[in-house]
Short mmCIF file of C-alpha atoms in Angstrom, two decimals:
data_model
loop_
_atom_site.label_atom_id
_atom_site.label_comp_id
_atom_site.label_asym_id
_atom_site.label_seq_id
_atom_site.Cartn_x
_atom_site.Cartn_y
_atom_site.Cartn_z
CA UNK A 1 0.63 20.08 -0.22
CA UNK A 2 -2.99 20.58 0.88
CA UNK A 3 -4.08 21.42 4.50
CA UNK A 4 -5.42 17.93 5.01
CA UNK A 5 -2.09 16.30 4.25
CA UNK A 6 -0.27 18.81 6.31
CA UNK A 7 -2.58 18.30 9.37
CA UNK A 8 -2.00 14.53 9.04
CA UNK A 9 1.88 14.68 8.92
CA UNK A 10 2.43 17.54 11.39
CA UNK A 11 2.00 15.31 14.61
CA UNK A 12 4.47 12.68 13.20
CA UNK A 13 6.95 15.36 12.27
CA UNK A 14 6.68 16.98 15.67
CA UNK A 15 7.18 13.63 17.42
CA UNK A 16 10.36 12.80 15.41
CA UNK A 17 11.77 16.36 15.99
CA UNK A 18 11.26 15.99 19.76
CA UNK A 19 12.60 12.43 20.19
CA UNK A 20 15.31 12.45 17.49
CA UNK A 21 16.75 16.06 17.23
CA UNK A 22 19.43 14.92 14.84
CA UNK A 23 16.80 14.66 12.21
CA UNK A 24 15.98 18.08 10.66
CA UNK A 25 12.99 18.61 8.34
CA UNK A 26 13.25 21.01 5.49
CA UNK A 27 9.71 22.11 4.37
CA UNK A 28 9.21 22.98 0.66
CA UNK A 29 7.02 25.99 0.03
CA UNK A 30 3.36 25.17 -0.54
CA UNK A 31 2.18 25.11 -4.13
CA UNK A 32 -1.34 25.16 -5.50
CA UNK A 33 -2.60 22.25 -7.55
CA UNK A 34 -3.94 23.61 -10.92
CA UNK A 35 -7.47 22.69 -11.88
CA UNK A 36 -6.31 20.62 -14.96
CA UNK A 37 -3.09 19.48 -13.29
CA UNK A 38 -2.52 15.82 -12.41
CA UNK A 39 -1.13 14.62 -9.12
CA UNK A 40 2.09 13.47 -10.88
CA UNK A 41 2.44 16.92 -12.58
CA UNK A 42 2.11 18.66 -9.30
CA UNK A 43 4.85 16.69 -7.77
CA UNK A 44 7.06 17.13 -10.85
CA UNK A 45 6.64 20.95 -10.51
CA UNK A 46 8.27 20.75 -7.20
CA UNK A 47 11.71 19.89 -8.71
CA UNK A 48 12.94 23.50 -8.72
CA UNK A 49 12.01 23.71 -4.92
CA UNK A 50 13.85 20.48 -4.21
CA UNK A 51 16.90 21.94 -6.03
CA UNK A 52 16.81 25.09 -4.04
CA UNK A 53 16.43 23.15 -0.75
CA UNK A 54 19.46 21.00 -1.63
CA UNK A 55 21.48 24.01 -2.54
CA UNK A 56 20.55 25.70 0.72
CA UNK A 57 21.70 22.66 2.76
CA UNK A 58 25.02 22.70 0.92
CA UNK A 59 25.41 26.42 1.58
CA UNK A 60 25.24 25.70 5.27
CA UNK A 61 28.55 23.69 4.91
CA UNK A 62 26.89 20.27 4.97
CA UNK A 63 27.71 17.59 2.41
CA UNK A 64 24.81 15.58 1.04
CA UNK A 65 25.94 12.03 1.03
CA UNK A 66 22.84 10.48 -0.36
CA UNK A 67 19.20 11.12 -1.22
CA UNK A 68 16.27 8.74 -0.65
CA UNK A 69 13.05 9.38 -2.64
CA UNK A 70 9.61 7.82 -2.49
CA UNK A 71 8.24 6.32 -5.71
CA UNK A 72 5.81 9.29 -6.14
CA UNK A 73 8.73 11.66 -6.02
CA UNK A 74 10.70 9.84 -8.71
CA UNK A 75 11.00 13.08 -10.71
CA UNK A 76 13.42 14.35 -8.06
CA UNK A 77 16.11 11.98 -9.38
CA UNK A 78 16.52 14.40 -12.31
CA UNK A 79 17.57 16.98 -9.74
CA UNK A 80 19.92 14.75 -7.75
CA UNK A 81 21.53 13.34 -10.83
CA UNK A 82 22.50 16.92 -11.93
CA UNK A 83 23.81 17.58 -8.47
CA UNK A 84 25.69 14.19 -8.50
CA UNK A 85 24.17 13.05 -5.35
CA UNK A 86 23.72 9.27 -5.04
CA UNK A 87 20.03 8.47 -4.84
CA UNK A 88 18.00 5.48 -3.68
CA UNK A 89 14.48 4.55 -4.69
CA UNK A 90 12.20 3.67 -1.62
CA UNK A 91 9.20 1.47 -2.26
CA UNK A 92 7.13 1.42 0.81
CA UNK A 93 5.08 -1.66 -0.02
CA UNK A 94 6.30 -5.16 -0.44
CA UNK A 95 8.46 -6.97 -2.87
CA UNK A 96 5.58 -8.93 -4.59
CA UNK A 97 3.82 -5.67 -5.66
CA UNK A 98 7.23 -4.13 -6.63
CA UNK A 99 7.78 -6.94 -9.20
CA UNK A 100 4.71 -5.64 -11.09
CA UNK A 101 5.93 -1.99 -11.07
CA UNK A 102 9.42 -3.06 -12.11
CA UNK A 103 8.16 -5.36 -14.95
CA UNK A 104 5.87 -2.68 -16.42
CA UNK A 105 8.05 -1.79 -19.47
CA UNK A 106 8.70 -5.35 -20.35
CA UNK A 107 5.06 -6.33 -19.89
CA UNK A 108 3.92 -3.53 -22.04
CA UNK A 109 6.44 -4.36 -24.76
CA UNK A 110 5.10 -7.94 -24.92
CA UNK A 111 1.55 -6.57 -25.39
CA UNK A 112 2.42 -3.74 -27.76
CA UNK A 113 0.86 -5.22 -30.74
CA UNK A 114 -2.43 -5.58 -28.87
CA UNK A 115 -2.15 -2.12 -27.33
CA UNK A 116 -1.54 -0.45 -30.81
CA UNK A 117 -4.68 -1.74 -32.29
CA UNK A 118 -7.34 -1.68 -29.72
CA UNK A 119 -8.26 -0.98 -26.13
CA UNK A 120 -6.17 -3.59 -24.27
CA UNK A 121 -8.81 -4.08 -21.55
CA UNK A 122 -11.40 -5.20 -24.07
CA UNK A 123 -9.00 -7.91 -25.47
CA UNK A 124 -7.70 -9.14 -22.29
CA UNK A 125 -10.39 -11.49 -21.07
CA UNK A 126 -11.08 -12.17 -17.43
CA UNK A 127 -9.29 -15.62 -17.82
CA UNK A 128 -6.04 -14.14 -19.29
CA UNK A 129 -3.14 -14.91 -17.05
CA UNK A 130 0.17 -13.03 -17.31
CA UNK A 131 3.60 -14.25 -16.17
CA UNK A 132 5.45 -11.75 -14.02
CA UNK A 133 8.82 -12.97 -12.52
CA UNK A 134 8.44 -13.61 -8.76
CA UNK A 135 4.72 -13.98 -8.78
CA UNK A 136 2.35 -16.87 -9.52
CA UNK A 137 0.33 -16.45 -12.76
CA UNK A 138 -1.84 -13.37 -12.35
CA UNK A 139 -5.03 -12.33 -14.09
CA UNK A 140 -4.71 -9.21 -16.20
CA UNK A 141 -7.71 -7.81 -14.36
CA UNK A 142 -5.94 -8.08 -11.08
CA UNK A 143 -3.28 -5.51 -12.17
CA UNK A 144 -3.88 -1.82 -11.53
CA UNK A 145 -5.93 -0.42 -14.34
CA UNK A 146 -3.07 1.78 -15.55
CA UNK A 147 -0.62 -1.09 -16.07
CA UNK A 148 -1.59 -2.24 -19.63
CA UNK A 149 -3.76 0.58 -20.83
CA UNK A 150 -1.87 3.49 -22.47
CA UNK A 151 -5.07 5.47 -22.61
CA UNK A 152 -5.22 5.57 -18.66
CA UNK A 153 -3.98 8.89 -17.41
CA UNK A 154 -1.68 7.08 -14.90
CA UNK A 155 -0.07 4.76 -17.41
CA UNK A 156 2.81 7.08 -18.41
CA UNK A 157 3.51 8.24 -14.97
CA UNK A 158 3.89 4.69 -13.61
CA UNK A 159 5.99 3.79 -16.65
CA UNK A 160 8.21 6.75 -15.72
CA UNK A 161 8.41 5.48 -12.04
CA UNK A 162 9.34 2.02 -13.21
CA UNK A 163 12.17 3.31 -15.44
CA UNK A 164 13.39 5.62 -12.75
CA UNK A 165 13.70 2.88 -10.14
CA UNK A 166 16.46 1.08 -12.00
CA UNK A 167 18.41 4.33 -12.53
CA UNK A 168 18.90 4.75 -8.80
CA UNK A 169 21.88 3.59 -6.92
CA UNK A 170 19.83 1.26 -4.85
CA UNK A 171 16.25 0.17 -4.25
CA UNK A 172 14.71 -0.14 -0.72
CA UNK A 173 11.67 -2.26 -0.18
CA UNK A 174 9.45 -2.76 2.88
CA UNK A 175 9.85 -6.49 3.09
CA UNK A 176 12.23 -9.26 4.37
CA UNK A 177 13.66 -12.16 2.36
CA UNK A 178 11.86 -15.07 4.09
CA UNK A 179 8.48 -13.50 3.56
CA UNK A 180 8.72 -13.05 -0.18
CA UNK A 181 11.80 -15.09 -1.28
CA UNK A 182 10.73 -15.67 -4.84
CA UNK A 183 10.01 -12.06 -5.51
CA UNK A 184 13.12 -10.94 -3.86
CA UNK A 185 15.19 -13.40 -5.85
CA UNK A 186 13.55 -12.33 -9.08
CA UNK A 187 14.31 -8.59 -8.48
CA UNK A 188 17.91 -9.28 -7.42
CA UNK A 189 18.38 -11.49 -10.46
CA UNK A 190 17.27 -8.77 -12.90
CA UNK A 191 14.30 -10.89 -14.14
CA UNK A 192 11.76 -8.20 -13.59
CA UNK A 193 13.69 -5.57 -15.54
CA UNK A 194 15.39 -7.55 -18.39
CA UNK A 195 16.28 -4.49 -20.51
CA UNK A 196 18.00 -2.67 -17.55
CA UNK A 197 20.68 -3.30 -14.93
CA UNK A 198 18.83 -3.68 -11.68
CA UNK A 199 20.59 -1.82 -8.81
CA UNK A 200 21.18 -3.49 -5.45
CA UNK A 201 18.01 -4.41 -3.48
CA UNK A 202 17.76 -3.64 0.23
CA UNK A 203 14.83 -5.55 1.93
CA UNK A 204 14.67 -3.67 5.24
CA UNK A 205 11.22 -4.50 6.38
CA UNK A 206 8.90 -4.98 8.13
CA UNK A 207 8.73 -1.20 8.57
CA UNK A 208 5.76 -0.44 10.93
CA UNK A 209 4.83 2.85 12.42
CA UNK A 210 4.95 2.90 16.20
CA UNK A 211 1.46 3.36 17.88
CA UNK A 212 0.88 6.93 18.91
CA UNK A 213 0.80 7.32 22.75
CA UNK A 214 -2.63 8.42 23.99
CA UNK A 215 -3.98 9.07 27.45
CA UNK A 216 -7.47 8.08 26.18
CA UNK A 217 -8.79 4.52 26.05
CA UNK A 218 -10.66 3.66 22.87
CA UNK A 219 -14.12 1.96 23.54
CA UNK A 220 -13.35 -0.63 21.00
CA UNK A 221 -10.09 -1.63 22.67
CA UNK A 222 -11.91 -1.86 26.04
CA UNK A 223 -14.45 -4.05 24.31
CA UNK A 224 -11.69 -6.20 22.69
CA UNK A 225 -10.01 -6.86 26.07
CA UNK A 226 -13.15 -8.53 27.24
CA UNK A 227 -13.41 -11.08 24.43
CA UNK A 228 -11.81 -14.57 24.36
CA UNK A 229 -8.43 -14.80 22.58
CA UNK A 230 -8.56 -15.10 18.82
CA UNK A 231 -12.32 -14.71 18.69
CA UNK A 232 -12.90 -11.45 16.95
CA UNK A 233 -13.06 -10.83 13.29
CA UNK A 234 -11.56 -7.48 12.27
CA UNK A 235 -12.86 -5.68 9.21
CA UNK A 236 -11.23 -2.51 7.78
CA UNK A 237 -11.14 -1.21 4.28
CA UNK A 238 -8.71 1.61 4.06
CA UNK A 239 -8.96 5.42 3.67
CA UNK A 240 -10.26 4.88 0.16
CA UNK A 241 -12.44 1.99 1.06
CA UNK A 242 -15.91 3.57 0.72
CA UNK A 243 -18.70 1.28 -0.04
CA UNK A 244 -22.16 1.62 -1.57
CA UNK A 245 -25.25 1.14 0.72
CA UNK A 246 -25.89 -2.27 -1.02
CA UNK A 247 -22.35 -3.48 -0.17
CA UNK A 248 -22.51 -2.21 3.47
CA UNK A 249 -25.92 -4.19 3.75
CA UNK A 250 -24.35 -7.35 2.42
CA UNK A 251 -21.44 -7.10 4.83
CA UNK A 252 -23.81 -6.55 7.73
CA UNK A 253 -25.98 -9.44 6.84
CA UNK A 254 -23.00 -11.71 6.33
CA UNK A 255 -21.50 -10.79 9.70
CA UNK A 256 -24.81 -11.21 11.49
CA UNK A 257 -25.42 -14.61 10.00
CA UNK A 258 -21.83 -15.78 10.84
CA UNK A 259 -22.66 -15.30 14.50
CA UNK A 260 -19.00 -14.35 15.13
CA UNK A 261 -17.79 -11.42 17.25
CA UNK A 262 -16.43 -8.72 14.99
CA UNK A 263 -14.91 -5.25 15.06
CA UNK A 264 -15.87 -3.42 11.95
CA UNK A 265 -14.36 -0.10 10.96
CA UNK A 266 -16.75 1.69 8.77
CA UNK A 267 -15.88 4.83 6.68
CA UNK A 268 -18.86 6.70 5.37
CA UNK A 269 -18.34 8.79 2.27
CA UNK A 270 -19.52 12.43 2.76
CA UNK A 271 -22.59 13.34 0.64
CA UNK A 272 -21.63 14.82 -2.82
CA UNK A 273 -23.25 17.53 -4.90
CA UNK A 274 -24.08 16.99 -8.53
CA UNK A 275 -20.62 18.28 -9.51
CA UNK A 276 -19.05 15.50 -7.53
CA UNK A 277 -17.57 17.60 -4.74
CA UNK A 278 -18.46 17.23 -1.09
CA UNK A 279 -21.59 19.08 -0.24
CA UNK A 280 -20.50 19.80 3.45
CA UNK A 281 -23.74 18.48 4.75
CA UNK A 282 -23.90 16.07 7.63
CA UNK A 283 -23.13 12.52 6.80
CA UNK A 284 -25.65 9.85 7.41
CA UNK A 285 -25.41 7.73 10.62
CA UNK A 286 -24.73 3.98 10.54
CA UNK A 287 -28.29 3.29 11.58
CA UNK A 288 -29.46 4.86 8.39
CA UNK A 289 -27.14 2.86 6.22
CA UNK A 290 -27.04 -0.56 7.74
CA UNK A 291 -30.04 -2.98 7.89
CA UNK A 292 -32.85 -1.99 10.27
CA UNK A 293 -32.13 -3.34 13.76
CA UNK A 294 -28.59 -4.51 12.87
CA UNK A 295 -26.78 -2.44 15.44
CA UNK A 296 -29.15 -3.51 18.23
CA UNK A 297 -29.09 -7.17 17.37
CA UNK A 298 -25.31 -7.41 17.24
CA UNK A 299 -24.51 -5.01 20.08
CA UNK A 300 -23.24 -7.77 22.41
CA UNK A 301 -20.77 -9.14 19.91
CA UNK A 302 -19.74 -6.24 17.71
CA UNK A 303 -18.28 -2.78 17.64
CA UNK A 304 -18.50 -0.40 14.69
CA UNK A 305 -15.91 2.47 14.67
CA UNK A 306 -15.75 5.45 12.30
CA UNK A 307 -11.96 5.59 11.63
CA UNK A 308 -10.06 4.67 8.40
CA UNK A 309 -7.80 1.49 8.29
CA UNK A 310 -6.20 -0.37 5.40
CA UNK A 311 -7.35 -3.86 4.08
CA UNK A 312 -9.75 -4.83 1.38
CA UNK A 313 -8.44 -5.09 -2.34
CA UNK A 314 -10.32 -2.22 -3.92
CA UNK A 315 -7.85 -0.01 -5.69
CA UNK A 316 -4.15 0.56 -6.76
CA UNK A 317 -1.98 -2.54 -6.22
CA UNK A 318 -4.19 -4.21 -3.66
CA UNK A 319 -5.48 -6.90 -5.99
CA UNK A 320 -1.80 -7.85 -6.69
CA UNK A 321 -1.28 -7.97 -2.95
CA UNK A 322 -4.30 -10.32 -2.59
CA UNK A 323 -2.81 -12.72 -5.25
CA UNK A 324 0.50 -12.66 -3.39
CA UNK A 325 -1.12 -13.26 0.04
CA UNK A 326 -3.41 -16.05 -1.07
CA UNK A 327 -1.60 -17.84 -3.82
CA UNK A 328 2.12 -17.10 -3.01
CA UNK A 329 2.50 -16.59 0.66
CA UNK A 330 -0.75 -18.58 1.60
CA UNK A 331 -1.50 -16.11 4.44
CA UNK A 332 -5.05 -15.10 3.44
CA UNK A 333 -8.37 -16.50 2.02
CA UNK A 334 -9.84 -15.45 -1.28
CA UNK A 335 -13.05 -13.49 -1.22
CA UNK A 336 -15.11 -14.07 -4.36
CA UNK A 337 -16.91 -11.16 -6.13
CA UNK A 338 -19.80 -10.97 -8.54
CA UNK A 339 -19.22 -9.55 -12.00
CA UNK A 340 -20.34 -6.05 -10.73
CA UNK A 341 -17.84 -6.22 -7.84
CA UNK A 342 -20.35 -6.96 -5.19
CA UNK A 343 -19.49 -9.40 -2.45
CA UNK A 344 -22.73 -11.00 -1.24
CA UNK A 345 -23.66 -11.81 2.29
CA UNK A 346 -23.42 -15.58 1.81
CA UNK A 347 -19.83 -15.27 0.67
CA UNK A 348 -18.82 -13.05 3.63
CA UNK A 349 -20.63 -15.42 6.05
CA UNK A 350 -18.84 -18.43 4.51
CA UNK A 351 -15.38 -16.88 4.53
CA UNK A 352 -15.75 -15.57 8.13
CA UNK A 353 -16.76 -19.03 9.38
CA UNK A 354 -13.89 -20.78 7.45
CA UNK A 355 -11.48 -18.37 9.01
CA UNK A 356 -12.77 -18.75 12.54
CA UNK A 357 -14.20 -22.32 12.70
CA UNK A 358 -12.41 -24.67 10.37
CA UNK A 359 -9.35 -26.71 9.82
CA UNK A 360 -8.42 -24.41 6.92
CA UNK A 361 -8.68 -21.44 9.16
CA UNK A 362 -6.60 -23.01 11.84
CA UNK A 363 -3.89 -23.86 9.34
CA UNK A 364 -3.95 -20.35 8.07
CA UNK A 365 -3.45 -18.89 11.52
CA UNK A 366 -0.51 -21.25 12.04
CA UNK A 367 1.15 -20.05 8.88
CA UNK A 368 0.62 -16.40 9.96
CA UNK A 369 2.21 -17.25 13.32
CA UNK A 370 5.21 -18.60 11.51
CA UNK A 371 5.52 -15.45 9.30
CA UNK A 372 5.21 -13.34 12.40
CA UNK A 373 8.10 -15.25 14.10
CA UNK A 374 10.12 -15.06 10.87
CA UNK A 375 9.68 -11.30 10.93
CA UNK A 376 11.01 -11.15 14.41
CA UNK A 377 13.98 -13.16 13.40
CA UNK A 378 14.73 -10.99 10.41
CA UNK A 379 14.79 -7.90 12.71
CA UNK A 380 16.97 -9.58 15.24
CA UNK A 381 20.73 -9.30 15.39
CA UNK A 382 22.18 -11.26 12.46
CA UNK A 383 18.76 -11.43 10.72
CA UNK A 384 18.28 -10.67 7.09
CA UNK A 385 16.73 -7.32 7.62
CA UNK A 386 19.59 -6.22 9.97
CA UNK A 387 22.04 -7.42 7.35
CA UNK A 388 20.32 -5.60 4.51
CA UNK A 389 20.14 -2.38 6.65
CA UNK A 390 23.85 -2.69 7.42
CA UNK A 391 24.74 -2.97 3.72
CA UNK A 392 22.36 -0.03 2.91
CA UNK A 393 24.06 2.11 5.61
CA UNK A 394 27.40 1.15 4.11
CA UNK A 395 26.34 2.22 0.73
CA UNK A 396 24.85 5.41 1.94
CA UNK A 397 28.14 6.26 3.62
CA UNK A 398 30.12 5.86 0.35
CA UNK A 399 28.91 9.35 -0.64
CA UNK A 400 31.03 10.83 2.22
CA UNK A 401 34.38 10.16 0.45
#
């Protein structure tokens, strides 16, 4: 792992080690990522290290009852299968997105004649809908780019992940049944993987990291505490959500014209050299990137912070999540884009005002409140999440015999 990843995970590992000493972390030796090596190849090359680590644990007179692996570590199932350790596939996102991953082999088989003769993306027009069990009809362009295009470098790795999931003893997803009932039913019923036997599904969500304790008070939270209840629009676009200067301007203009209070988390991409690598030079300030006078004009009703958050559907499975949230769960509004992917200021202004000052927005908030209460119920004694977790623990314990 690189130093950035290590520095991000170290505080969490230290916290867990301190609060829960029964959890022991075994660190694999650091390996360098080769210049021509893909991320998936890098993870795969860790298999011998995983094998050595498991052998070491056994040598300390411990019995390994079960093994849980993240989707990106699917190659580790090859190791645990050889060692006859029951293994579970852990998908950290929700059930709706998982239906797409699980259905990839069947989806590609149905499009094989198209894929074999041309670039599938050029033949799947923007109005082409696909039917994936558990989801409403979804546009082909809303799937991750690797899903239907065998020429994409990530196509085969994700096909491998999909096929690995059904080889596990069980599948764990970060969801609960009442939130995504149709997707959960489709997965459990084997509809998403018709050519394989789907292992038991354990929806044990929502799994949410606890906030990190801090003695410092963030300026944005102090500002938030002074605002009326439910009066602030929060915008965040994830660690990979870096926008062009044109898009930043459109967002700024749309927010200003909406005249709503807002908290906007802005991540600025570091300057790059011609070879595409970070130049190491100082990044431009917000006053250089946003419209002239924007920060001053909106000072009384806005805060701009420079930390990464997750949100906007820009990459990976986020477009699938948007379809699920808007069309299936009805917990979100659709944001329209132009053909080049730009969301203009008028669209942002309109959607913000619909959310904050309309019957549609109020109805949306009511549905979100219902979902929030259902999540609490799922986590309570006798709730669906507690029941699924109990079944998972029982299954995990079977390896002790």
